[in-house]
Amino acid sequence: MSTATSFVYLDYAATTPVDREVAATLAALLTEDADFANPSAPHIAGRRAGVHVRRAASRLAALVGCRPDRLVWTSGATESNNLAIVGAARYRSNRGRHLVTMPTEHKAVTDVFRALERQGFDVTWIEPGTDGVLDPADFEAALREDTQLASIMHVNNETGVIQDIDAIGDICRSRDILFHVDAAQSLGKLPIDLDTQPVDLLSASAHKIYGPAGIGLLYIADRPGCHVEALLYGGAQQRGIRPGTLPVHLIAGFGKAAEIAAARMDDDYGHLQRLRDTLWAGIREVAGLYRNGSAVRSFPGILNVSVDDIEGESLLLALEPLCVATGSACNSKDREPSYVLRALGLSDAAAQSAIRFSFGRMTRMADVELAAERYGDAVARLRQIAPVRAA
Ligand SMILES: *Cc1c(COP(=O)(O)O)cnc(C)c1O
């Protein structure tokens, strides 16, 4: 972070700042002198706006290796997950009502499945190992004759654990089960090639890749039996699958962010690895510290650690001006221990002491060096002030 800011932002898994080039792209599409028109309109202004939408679709399609016409614009990954899961479950409900997912998914998946359970669908929640990784054999064992849909995320937003979506997708393909992947944390950061990978539905969001909040996408594979019922009614836009006037500026911003991500993917990844390794080297000696989630199958943009005998809320305060998350940004308001970490077998106390550091393109080495120093100091200070002893 620049010295002009009064905080050090290490919460990129929650959201990222908008890239300046992306912000310029977005701003240039709003006013009277710009291509602001409704792209559904057949007149010249509408057609000009449509060019920006098609260019963005090509960029996103190139990033994930699919045809541009397989992408549906949504308001973000939350909506994409809802559309994919509810839409596919309803579309296939005459064939069967059994669905499969994991307890470690984002709330925008788990809450959707809970709602479907209340509507009479039967959901199997497959537990990961204590490292957060799903064993494909456990996945296969949970499947039934009437299973219609499985939803397994690519990169976990709390731990950074990467699931083997190829192995899981292959199992789904062999049994004609639709496979949905929440890729909000991996789009533009890990290679995705839908032309060759066995994924039927994929959700992503712009604001996790230096694009604007409020725009996301759902990929729908062009395969027999792969379709989603619309959740919204209101027009013929996007073949009726997701009606509503397209936000041309947000879509163009998403497209620009995708183009930059594709060009920078390797550099970004290397940068994240150096940041994560530096931070880990700087804190690993703290007494009673341990890392949450697999250290092997892990995305380097996220490091989640717990520490014995420390309470997470006090730690968060003691860490200021670092902006980090306890467990998950979505869980920080209520004081419930992270359900994701609980599913990895952590005790309530261990889950409550968890801190998620997440970094991005704009994070500097000095930021993680400061974070390591502050973390060690904060733990030492809290242990002195309020020693919590195990009974
Ligand atoms: C951020 C995130 C979401 C929600 O995305 P929005 O675009 O904010 O709705 C869903 N799933 C995962 C894994 C995420 O990280």
XYZ file of C-alpha atoms and ligand atoms in Angstrom:
406
model
C 0.000 0.000 0.000
C 1.196 3.523 -0.621
C 2.353 5.475 2.387
C -0.504 7.894 1.731
C -3.004 5.260 2.877
C -3.445 4.663 6.568
C -3.922 0.924 6.259
C -2.249 -2.110 4.757
C -4.787 -4.023 2.703
C -4.351 -7.801 2.938
C -7.935 -8.818 2.164
C -7.830 -9.443 -1.599
C -9.960 -12.583 -1.238
C -12.833 -10.339 -0.088
C -12.440 -7.881 -2.937
C -9.726 -6.245 -5.008
C -9.194 -2.614 -5.942
C -10.166 -1.814 -9.534
C -7.175 -1.692 -11.882
C -6.654 1.876 -13.150
C -6.916 0.799 -16.799
C -10.150 -1.005 -15.975
C -11.500 2.069 -14.187
C -10.708 4.176 -17.266
C -12.462 1.678 -19.557
C -15.512 1.759 -17.330
C -15.657 5.524 -16.967
C -15.395 6.012 -20.722
C -18.738 4.290 -21.340
C -21.160 6.276 -19.229
C -21.811 9.729 -20.592
C -23.660 11.297 -23.510
C -20.539 11.379 -25.695
C -19.844 7.674 -25.042
C -21.284 4.329 -26.178
C -23.807 4.429 -23.325
C -26.851 3.039 -25.156
C -28.886 -0.069 -24.435
C -27.181 -2.833 -26.425
C -30.560 -4.510 -27.072
C -31.609 -1.538 -29.219
C -31.228 -2.081 -32.975
C -30.262 1.547 -33.696
C -26.728 2.787 -34.310
C -26.084 3.767 -30.670
C -27.301 0.394 -29.448
C -25.167 -1.447 -31.954
C -22.128 0.545 -30.875
C -22.733 -0.383 -27.235
C -23.131 -3.991 -28.334
C -19.615 -3.963 -29.753
C -18.226 -3.392 -26.242
C -20.276 -6.278 -24.855
C -19.091 -8.647 -27.580
C -15.467 -7.587 -27.117
C -15.724 -8.281 -23.382
C -17.344 -11.677 -24.029
C -14.456 -12.573 -26.355
C -11.912 -11.606 -23.705
C -13.623 -13.623 -20.978
C -14.104 -16.548 -23.366
C -10.403 -16.444 -24.216
C -9.541 -16.421 -20.509
C -11.546 -19.575 -19.774
C -11.265 -21.335 -23.143
C -14.875 -21.391 -24.327
C -17.076 -19.879 -27.022
C -18.289 -16.343 -26.159
C -21.929 -17.382 -26.654
C -21.663 -19.814 -23.719
C -21.328 -16.948 -21.211
C -24.257 -15.342 -19.384
C -23.695 -12.001 -17.599
C -24.963 -11.796 -14.034
C -24.544 -9.408 -11.109
C -21.723 -11.474 -9.581
C -20.733 -14.918 -8.419
C -23.535 -15.039 -5.849
C -26.140 -14.712 -8.580
C -24.236 -17.073 -10.889
C -24.150 -19.728 -8.169
C -27.883 -19.309 -7.540
C -28.695 -19.482 -11.251
C -26.452 -22.497 -11.822
C -27.557 -24.542 -8.823
C -31.250 -23.711 -8.565
C -31.598 -23.419 -12.342
C -29.968 -26.791 -13.058
C -31.658 -28.574 -10.133
C -35.068 -27.441 -11.422
C -34.250 -28.194 -15.041
C -33.269 -31.758 -14.163
C -35.799 -32.337 -11.353
C -37.940 -34.703 -13.448
C -34.912 -37.030 -13.708
C -33.963 -36.994 -10.022
C -33.669 -34.790 -6.957
C -30.314 -35.760 -5.434
C -27.561 -33.123 -5.339
C -23.996 -33.162 -4.014
C -21.774 -30.453 -2.545
C -19.380 -29.776 0.371
C -19.790 -27.982 3.710
C -16.692 -25.875 2.912
C -18.258 -24.070 -0.052
C -18.917 -20.315 0.025
C -22.229 -19.238 1.606
C -23.406 -18.332 -1.888
C -23.414 -22.097 -2.525
C -24.239 -23.638 0.859
C -27.228 -21.372 1.451
C -28.566 -22.190 -2.024
C -28.425 -25.917 -1.298
C -30.084 -25.366 2.093
C -32.926 -23.560 0.303
C -33.226 -26.478 -2.151
C -33.372 -28.911 0.785
C -36.387 -26.987 2.070
C -37.913 -27.361 -1.399
C -37.660 -31.146 -1.249
C -34.290 -31.793 -2.872
C -31.979 -34.287 -1.214
C -28.442 -32.935 -0.658
C -25.355 -34.942 0.334
C -22.673 -32.822 2.036
C -19.300 -34.485 1.428
C -16.652 -33.760 4.063
C -13.097 -32.900 3.011
C -10.021 -34.261 4.753
C -8.535 -32.224 7.610
C -6.418 -30.487 4.939
C -9.608 -29.244 3.255
C -9.034 -31.367 0.160
C -11.846 -33.484 -1.273
C -10.788 -37.040 -2.081
C -12.315 -37.939 -5.478
C -13.017 -41.444 -4.094
C -15.164 -39.930 -1.326
C -16.901 -37.856 -3.944
C -17.649 -40.880 -6.098
C -18.956 -42.823 -3.094
C -21.572 -40.126 -2.434
C -23.131 -40.375 -5.888
C -26.412 -42.181 -6.586
C -28.505 -43.243 -9.538
C -30.659 -40.134 -9.127
C -27.814 -37.592 -8.619
C -28.286 -34.693 -11.049
C -25.848 -31.990 -9.990
C -22.586 -31.616 -8.072
C -21.118 -28.263 -7.027
C -17.475 -28.124 -5.914
C -15.485 -24.899 -5.775
C -12.106 -24.486 -7.450
C -10.176 -22.385 -4.877
C -11.515 -22.022 -1.344
C -11.964 -18.387 -0.317
C -10.927 -18.943 3.303
C -8.046 -21.402 3.049
C -6.879 -21.181 -0.577
C -7.245 -24.969 -0.937
C -7.468 -26.045 -4.592
C -9.841 -28.908 -5.396
C -9.097 -31.407 -8.159
C -11.907 -30.276 -10.438
C -10.628 -32.378 -13.340
C -10.859 -35.642 -11.406
C -14.262 -34.721 -9.976
C -15.538 -33.542 -13.346
C -14.435 -36.771 -15.035
C -16.466 -38.755 -12.513
C -19.492 -36.543 -13.185
C -19.160 -36.921 -16.957
C -19.010 -40.705 -16.695
C -22.361 -40.664 -14.857
C -24.185 -37.857 -16.687
C -24.168 -35.600 -13.613
C -23.925 -31.856 -14.182
C -20.813 -30.355 -12.594
C -20.829 -26.765 -11.332
C -17.657 -24.993 -10.207
C -17.558 -21.765 -8.194
C -14.414 -20.227 -9.669
C -14.711 -16.793 -8.041
C -11.268 -17.176 -6.453
C -9.510 -18.785 -9.412
C -10.702 -16.969 -12.530
C -7.759 -15.167 -14.095
C -5.392 -16.547 -11.447
C -5.145 -20.238 -12.299
C -5.418 -21.629 -15.834
C -8.967 -22.656 -16.771
C -9.721 -24.288 -20.125
C -13.377 -25.202 -20.454
C -12.789 -26.539 -23.935
C -10.916 -29.476 -22.414
C -11.878 -29.482 -18.707
C -14.957 -31.491 -17.643
C -16.975 -28.576 -16.236
C -20.606 -27.871 -17.184
C -21.345 -24.707 -15.236
C -18.819 -22.183 -13.920
C -19.378 -19.051 -11.832
C -17.047 -16.070 -11.593
C -17.006 -12.432 -10.568
C -15.188 -9.296 -11.762
C -14.397 -7.748 -8.383
C -12.034 -10.568 -7.414
C -9.861 -9.860 -10.479
C -9.430 -6.058 -10.277
C -12.725 -5.404 -12.060
C -15.834 -3.671 -10.706
C -18.286 -5.195 -8.223
C -21.757 -5.917 -9.568
C -20.826 -7.963 -12.626
C -20.167 -11.665 -12.948
C -20.697 -14.505 -15.345
C -22.056 -17.992 -15.625
C -20.609 -20.359 -18.215
C -23.076 -22.968 -19.473
C -21.587 -25.835 -21.489
C -23.065 -26.681 -24.877
C -23.918 -30.297 -24.062
C -27.139 -32.306 -24.098
C -28.904 -32.146 -20.722
C -26.908 -29.092 -19.617
C -29.244 -26.178 -19.134
C -30.561 -23.926 -16.367
C -34.081 -22.680 -15.803
C -34.197 -18.890 -15.535
C -34.704 -17.429 -12.054
C -35.741 -13.983 -13.312
C -38.406 -13.083 -15.862
C -38.529 -9.849 -17.763
C -37.215 -9.890 -21.288
C -35.458 -11.731 -24.031
C -31.956 -10.539 -23.163
C -29.394 -13.336 -22.933
C -31.889 -15.796 -24.471
C -34.182 -15.265 -21.487
C -31.771 -17.127 -19.194
C -30.929 -13.874 -17.429
C -33.042 -10.940 -18.622
C -32.400 -7.297 -17.768
C -30.590 -4.418 -19.479
C -26.900 -5.204 -19.769
C -24.577 -2.867 -17.802
C -22.238 -2.128 -20.711
C -19.663 -0.248 -18.611
C -19.371 -3.035 -16.015
C -19.160 -5.709 -18.710
C -16.463 -3.768 -20.571
C -14.572 -3.331 -17.288
C -14.814 -7.063 -16.627
C -13.502 -7.694 -20.142
C -10.545 -5.379 -19.619
C -9.781 -7.010 -16.265
C -9.863 -10.416 -17.982
C -7.510 -9.276 -20.713
C -5.013 -7.981 -18.141
C -5.343 -11.135 -16.021
C -4.613 -13.357 -19.030
C -1.495 -11.375 -19.896
C -0.240 -11.280 -16.309
C -1.266 -14.672 -14.972
C 2.245 -16.120 -14.628
C 3.767 -12.911 -13.246
C 0.907 -12.481 -10.784
C 1.258 -16.072 -9.606
C 4.995 -15.728 -9.026
C 4.441 -12.483 -7.130
C 1.832 -14.129 -4.879
C 4.154 -17.060 -4.185
C 6.951 -14.736 -3.079
C 4.580 -12.764 -0.855
C 3.066 -15.870 0.734
C 6.450 -17.513 1.294
C 7.863 -14.344 2.874
C 4.905 -13.975 5.208
C 4.976 -17.642 6.175
C 8.738 -17.549 6.805
C 8.182 -14.485 8.994
C 5.518 -15.993 11.249
C 6.038 -19.756 11.238
C 8.218 -19.635 14.359
C 5.445 -18.068 16.461
C 4.741 -20.550 19.264
C 1.512 -22.506 18.860
C 0.977 -21.378 15.267
C -0.359 -23.632 12.541
C -1.503 -23.301 8.992
C -5.109 -24.092 8.029
C -5.715 -26.069 4.865
C -3.335 -28.001 2.657
C 0.073 -26.414 2.135
C 0.430 -28.468 -1.061
C -2.847 -28.001 -2.937
C -3.018 -24.300 -2.110
C -3.404 -21.079 -4.044
C -0.596 -18.698 -2.990
C -2.849 -15.636 -2.716
C -4.267 -16.850 0.598
C -2.583 -17.836 3.869
C -4.799 -18.873 6.778
C -3.260 -19.479 10.214
C -4.494 -20.210 13.720
C -2.620 -19.811 16.963
C -3.152 -21.405 20.361
C -4.544 -19.442 23.289
C -5.453 -16.281 21.401
C -8.902 -14.910 20.664
C -9.454 -13.842 17.056
C -11.357 -10.596 17.597
C -8.662 -9.221 19.930
C -6.020 -10.333 17.466
C -7.786 -8.539 14.617
C -7.814 -5.321 16.638
C -4.197 -5.778 17.743
C -3.174 -6.197 14.090
C -4.374 -2.781 12.954
C -3.556 -1.141 10.553
C -3.487 -4.495 8.769
C -6.765 -5.249 6.970
C -7.114 -9.011 7.275
C -10.040 -11.353 7.800
C -10.931 -13.664 10.639
C -12.050 -16.863 8.969
C -14.175 -15.284 6.278
C -15.209 -11.707 5.575
C -18.793 -12.911 5.419
C -18.520 -14.400 8.913
C -16.768 -11.536 10.630
C -19.930 -9.700 11.663
C -21.377 -12.570 13.611
C -19.029 -14.135 16.123
C -19.636 -17.688 14.996
C -16.399 -19.577 14.360
C -15.817 -20.135 10.649
C -17.908 -23.102 9.463
C -15.244 -23.809 6.829
C -12.502 -24.231 9.438
C -14.838 -26.232 11.689
C -15.360 -28.612 8.745
C -11.571 -29.123 8.662
C -11.822 -30.384 12.235
C -10.661 -27.244 14.062
C -12.048 -26.612 17.540
C -14.199 -23.520 18.074
C -11.242 -21.813 19.786
C -8.815 -22.693 17.004
C -11.267 -21.525 14.332
C -11.869 -18.317 16.271
C -8.162 -17.490 16.380
C -7.825 -17.868 12.602
C -6.529 -14.994 10.511
C -6.774 -15.019 6.724
C -4.104 -12.997 4.951
C -4.824 -12.550 1.250
C -2.686 -10.661 -1.227
C -2.828 -9.412 -4.759
C -1.161 -7.641 -7.617
C -0.733 -4.356 -5.722
C 0.654 -5.923 -2.520
C 4.312 -5.075 -1.930
C 6.927 -7.183 -0.214
C 7.143 -4.475 2.482
C 3.449 -5.034 3.242
C 3.889 -8.709 4.094
C 7.112 -8.012 5.983
C 5.193 -5.527 8.108
C 2.360 -8.041 8.489
C 4.744 -10.724 9.750
C 6.283 -8.325 12.262
C 2.895 -7.071 13.492
C 1.503 -10.573 13.780
C 4.371 -11.770 15.977
C 4.166 -8.631 18.126
C 0.390 -8.842 18.496
C 0.442 -12.477 19.604
C 3.204 -11.779 22.126
C 1.398 -8.710 23.475
C -1.954 -10.482 23.826
C -0.328 -13.385 25.631
C 1.193 -10.951 28.085
C -1.963 -8.918 28.690
C -4.475 -11.717 28.860
C -2.853 -15.106 29.039
C -5.428 -17.707 28.022
C -4.291 -21.041 29.418
C -5.559 -24.309 28.202
C -7.415 -25.957 31.107
C -16.508 -13.583 -3.527
C -17.023 -14.955 -3.716
C -18.363 -15.185 -4.054
C -19.373 -14.081 -4.176
O -19.133 -13.295 -5.301
P -19.914 -11.926 -5.523
O -19.529 -11.520 -6.897
O -19.424 -10.994 -4.470
O -21.362 -12.207 -5.413
C -18.760 -16.491 -4.257
N -17.909 -17.513 -4.118
C -16.618 -17.329 -3.790
C -15.715 -18.496 -3.674
C -16.140 -16.041 -3.570
O -14.861 -15.870 -3.224
